[in-house]
């Protein structure tokens, strides 16, 4: 039962709701992965990678709030609980301990690649049923692709 009346049909609401919920999981997980790497990065490029990781965290957190609020606005309950994120995550695990700067960069290249790919699928899925949600996904994907480009440029 939803206390918010959706402007979308049931079928469209399911499609868009699944896309927004999945986007929220990916963004929460991306922020956690980037923060974990941020705390443990070491090496000659420590400072630049450390600061770049915080930029990813800020972007993911900002957009996770936007996605969750968009879901709520159309009558979909957002779910960013730790158990949900852990169960639905598709981002690879971050190794425990110190992470060399080169490995940190590769970890983010991989994570951003997975998340961007899934966001692009959601953009396609939401185009017809809800262009407003699609627009949210387009904007956040552009920001994530910028981070992906910057981390790829750091790769050896």
Tab-separated table of C-alpha atoms in Angstrom:
chain	number	residue	atom	x	y	z
A	1	UNK	CA	0.000	0.000	0.000
A	2	UNK	CA	1.306	3.410	-0.906
A	3	UNK	CA	0.303	6.591	0.858
A	4	UNK	CA	1.479	8.539	-2.188
A	5	UNK	CA	-0.732	8.311	-5.270
A	6	UNK	CA	1.416	7.660	-8.293
A	7	UNK	CA	0.820	9.424	-11.585
A	8	UNK	CA	2.041	6.248	-13.321
A	9	UNK	CA	0.141	3.131	-14.277
A	10	UNK	CA	0.858	-0.021	-12.258
A	11	UNK	CA	3.028	-1.479	-15.027
A	12	UNK	CA	4.977	1.746	-15.493
A	13	UNK	CA	5.318	2.158	-11.743
A	14	UNK	CA	6.876	-1.308	-11.486
A	15	UNK	CA	9.373	-0.579	-14.269
A	16	UNK	CA	10.340	2.822	-12.933
A	17	UNK	CA	10.270	1.710	-9.303
A	18	UNK	CA	12.642	-1.165	-10.053
A	19	UNK	CA	14.964	1.222	-11.904
A	20	UNK	CA	15.002	3.764	-9.086
A	21	UNK	CA	15.431	1.160	-6.370
A	22	UNK	CA	18.298	-0.422	-8.273
A	23	UNK	CA	19.896	2.965	-8.852
A	24	UNK	CA	19.652	3.726	-5.142
A	25	UNK	CA	21.356	0.445	-4.210
A	26	UNK	CA	24.142	1.097	-6.721
A	27	UNK	CA	24.693	4.654	-5.505
A	28	UNK	CA	24.749	3.718	-1.813
A	29	UNK	CA	27.167	0.884	-2.524
A	30	UNK	CA	29.358	3.075	-4.722
A	31	UNK	CA	29.623	5.655	-1.941
A	32	UNK	CA	30.611	2.946	0.548
A	33	UNK	CA	33.171	1.391	-1.790
A	34	UNK	CA	34.728	4.759	-2.604
A	35	UNK	CA	34.884	5.710	1.078
A	36	UNK	CA	36.459	2.373	2.048
A	37	UNK	CA	39.124	2.810	-0.628
A	38	UNK	CA	39.548	6.462	0.428
A	39	UNK	CA	40.399	5.413	3.998
A	40	UNK	CA	42.915	2.785	2.910
A	41	UNK	CA	44.680	4.161	-0.155
A	42	UNK	CA	48.475	4.443	0.040
A	43	UNK	CA	51.219	5.236	-2.430
A	44	UNK	CA	52.890	8.075	-4.274
A	45	UNK	CA	49.581	9.407	-5.618
A	46	UNK	CA	47.857	9.122	-2.249
A	47	UNK	CA	46.686	12.718	-1.970
A	48	UNK	CA	45.226	13.118	-5.450
A	49	UNK	CA	43.486	9.727	-5.387
A	50	UNK	CA	42.286	10.305	-1.811
A	51	UNK	CA	40.665	13.610	-2.799
A	52	UNK	CA	39.237	12.199	-6.025
A	53	UNK	CA	37.574	9.400	-4.060
A	54	UNK	CA	35.808	11.930	-1.843
A	55	UNK	CA	34.405	13.564	-4.979
A	56	UNK	CA	32.872	10.236	-6.000
A	57	UNK	CA	31.431	9.776	-2.509
A	58	UNK	CA	29.881	13.261	-2.597
A	59	UNK	CA	28.375	12.653	-6.030
A	60	UNK	CA	26.966	9.249	-5.095
A	61	UNK	CA	25.465	10.543	-1.851
A	62	UNK	CA	23.923	13.601	-3.513
A	63	UNK	CA	22.346	11.537	-6.265
A	64	UNK	CA	21.206	8.776	-3.909
A	65	UNK	CA	19.099	11.347	-2.085
A	66	UNK	CA	17.676	12.660	-5.357
A	67	UNK	CA	16.841	9.127	-6.544
A	68	UNK	CA	15.237	8.183	-3.218
A	69	UNK	CA	13.136	11.342	-3.191
A	70	UNK	CA	12.071	10.773	-6.798
A	71	UNK	CA	10.985	7.258	-5.881
A	72	UNK	CA	8.977	8.592	-2.952
A	73	UNK	CA	7.385	11.258	-5.149
A	74	UNK	CA	5.919	8.609	-7.449
A	75	UNK	CA	4.798	6.300	-4.644
A	76	UNK	CA	7.757	3.907	-4.482
A	77	UNK	CA	9.360	3.302	-1.106
A	78	UNK	CA	13.138	3.716	-1.339
A	79	UNK	CA	15.271	1.052	0.300
A	80	UNK	CA	18.871	1.919	1.085
A	81	UNK	CA	19.207	-0.356	4.106
A	82	UNK	CA	22.548	-2.082	4.566
A	83	UNK	CA	21.009	-5.544	4.188
A	84	UNK	CA	19.329	-4.545	0.924
A	85	UNK	CA	22.494	-2.992	-0.472
A	86	UNK	CA	24.578	-6.017	0.534
A	87	UNK	CA	22.098	-8.459	-1.004
A	88	UNK	CA	21.706	-6.584	-4.286
A	89	UNK	CA	25.179	-5.175	-4.849
A	90	UNK	CA	26.928	-5.904	-8.116
A	91	UNK	CA	30.078	-3.932	-7.349
A	92	UNK	CA	33.076	-6.127	-6.598
A	93	UNK	CA	34.291	-6.488	-3.032
A	94	UNK	CA	37.007	-4.159	-1.771
A	95	UNK	CA	39.962	-6.039	-0.297
A	96	UNK	CA	40.716	-5.538	3.390
A	97	UNK	CA	43.760	-3.532	4.419
A	98	UNK	CA	45.882	-0.975	2.647
A	99	UNK	CA	45.223	-0.463	-1.051
A	100	UNK	CA	47.973	0.754	-3.364
A	101	UNK	CA	47.043	3.860	-5.315
A	102	UNK	CA	47.147	1.973	-8.634
A	103	UNK	CA	44.811	-0.704	-7.256
A	104	UNK	CA	42.549	1.976	-5.789
A	105	UNK	CA	42.198	3.595	-9.188
A	106	UNK	CA	41.432	0.240	-10.832
A	107	UNK	CA	38.860	-0.557	-8.158
A	108	UNK	CA	37.023	2.662	-8.993
A	109	UNK	CA	37.353	2.164	-12.748
A	110	UNK	CA	35.719	-1.251	-12.322
A	111	UNK	CA	33.019	-0.067	-9.898
A	112	UNK	CA	32.097	2.962	-11.967
A	113	UNK	CA	32.029	0.859	-15.121
A	114	UNK	CA	29.512	-1.548	-13.605
A	115	UNK	CA	27.330	1.203	-12.159
A	116	UNK	CA	27.360	3.324	-15.325
A	117	UNK	CA	26.395	0.296	-17.417
A	118	UNK	CA	23.442	-0.427	-15.164
A	119	UNK	CA	22.396	3.232	-15.114
A	120	UNK	CA	22.383	3.316	-18.918
A	121	UNK	CA	20.067	0.277	-18.927
A	122	UNK	CA	17.762	2.099	-16.515
A	123	UNK	CA	17.781	5.198	-18.718
A	124	UNK	CA	16.472	3.100	-21.602
A	125	UNK	CA	13.898	1.337	-19.404
A	126	UNK	CA	12.440	4.549	-17.968
A	127	UNK	CA	12.266	6.600	-21.179
A	128	UNK	CA	8.705	5.786	-22.165
A	129	UNK	CA	7.075	5.174	-18.790
A	130	UNK	CA	8.541	8.194	-16.968
A	131	UNK	CA	10.742	10.778	-18.696
A	132	UNK	CA	11.072	12.681	-15.407
A	133	UNK	CA	12.753	9.742	-13.683
A	134	UNK	CA	14.748	9.129	-16.843
A	135	UNK	CA	16.019	12.707	-16.619
A	136	UNK	CA	17.191	12.103	-13.042
A	137	UNK	CA	19.044	9.004	-14.210
A	138	UNK	CA	20.570	10.821	-17.184
A	139	UNK	CA	21.937	13.586	-14.960
A	140	UNK	CA	23.472	11.254	-12.428
A	141	UNK	CA	24.935	9.034	-15.136
A	142	UNK	CA	26.641	12.033	-16.717
A	143	UNK	CA	28.286	12.801	-13.370
A	144	UNK	CA	29.343	9.173	-12.875
A	145	UNK	CA	30.732	8.984	-16.407
A	146	UNK	CA	32.846	12.059	-15.678
A	147	UNK	CA	34.309	10.322	-12.632
A	148	UNK	CA	34.857	7.158	-14.685
A	149	UNK	CA	36.735	9.158	-17.309
A	150	UNK	CA	38.937	10.794	-14.677
A	151	UNK	CA	39.806	7.493	-13.019
A	152	UNK	CA	40.475	5.853	-16.373
A	153	UNK	CA	42.848	8.704	-17.208
A	154	UNK	CA	44.732	7.846	-13.987
A	155	UNK	CA	45.107	4.184	-14.971
A	156	UNK	CA	48.550	3.050	-16.020
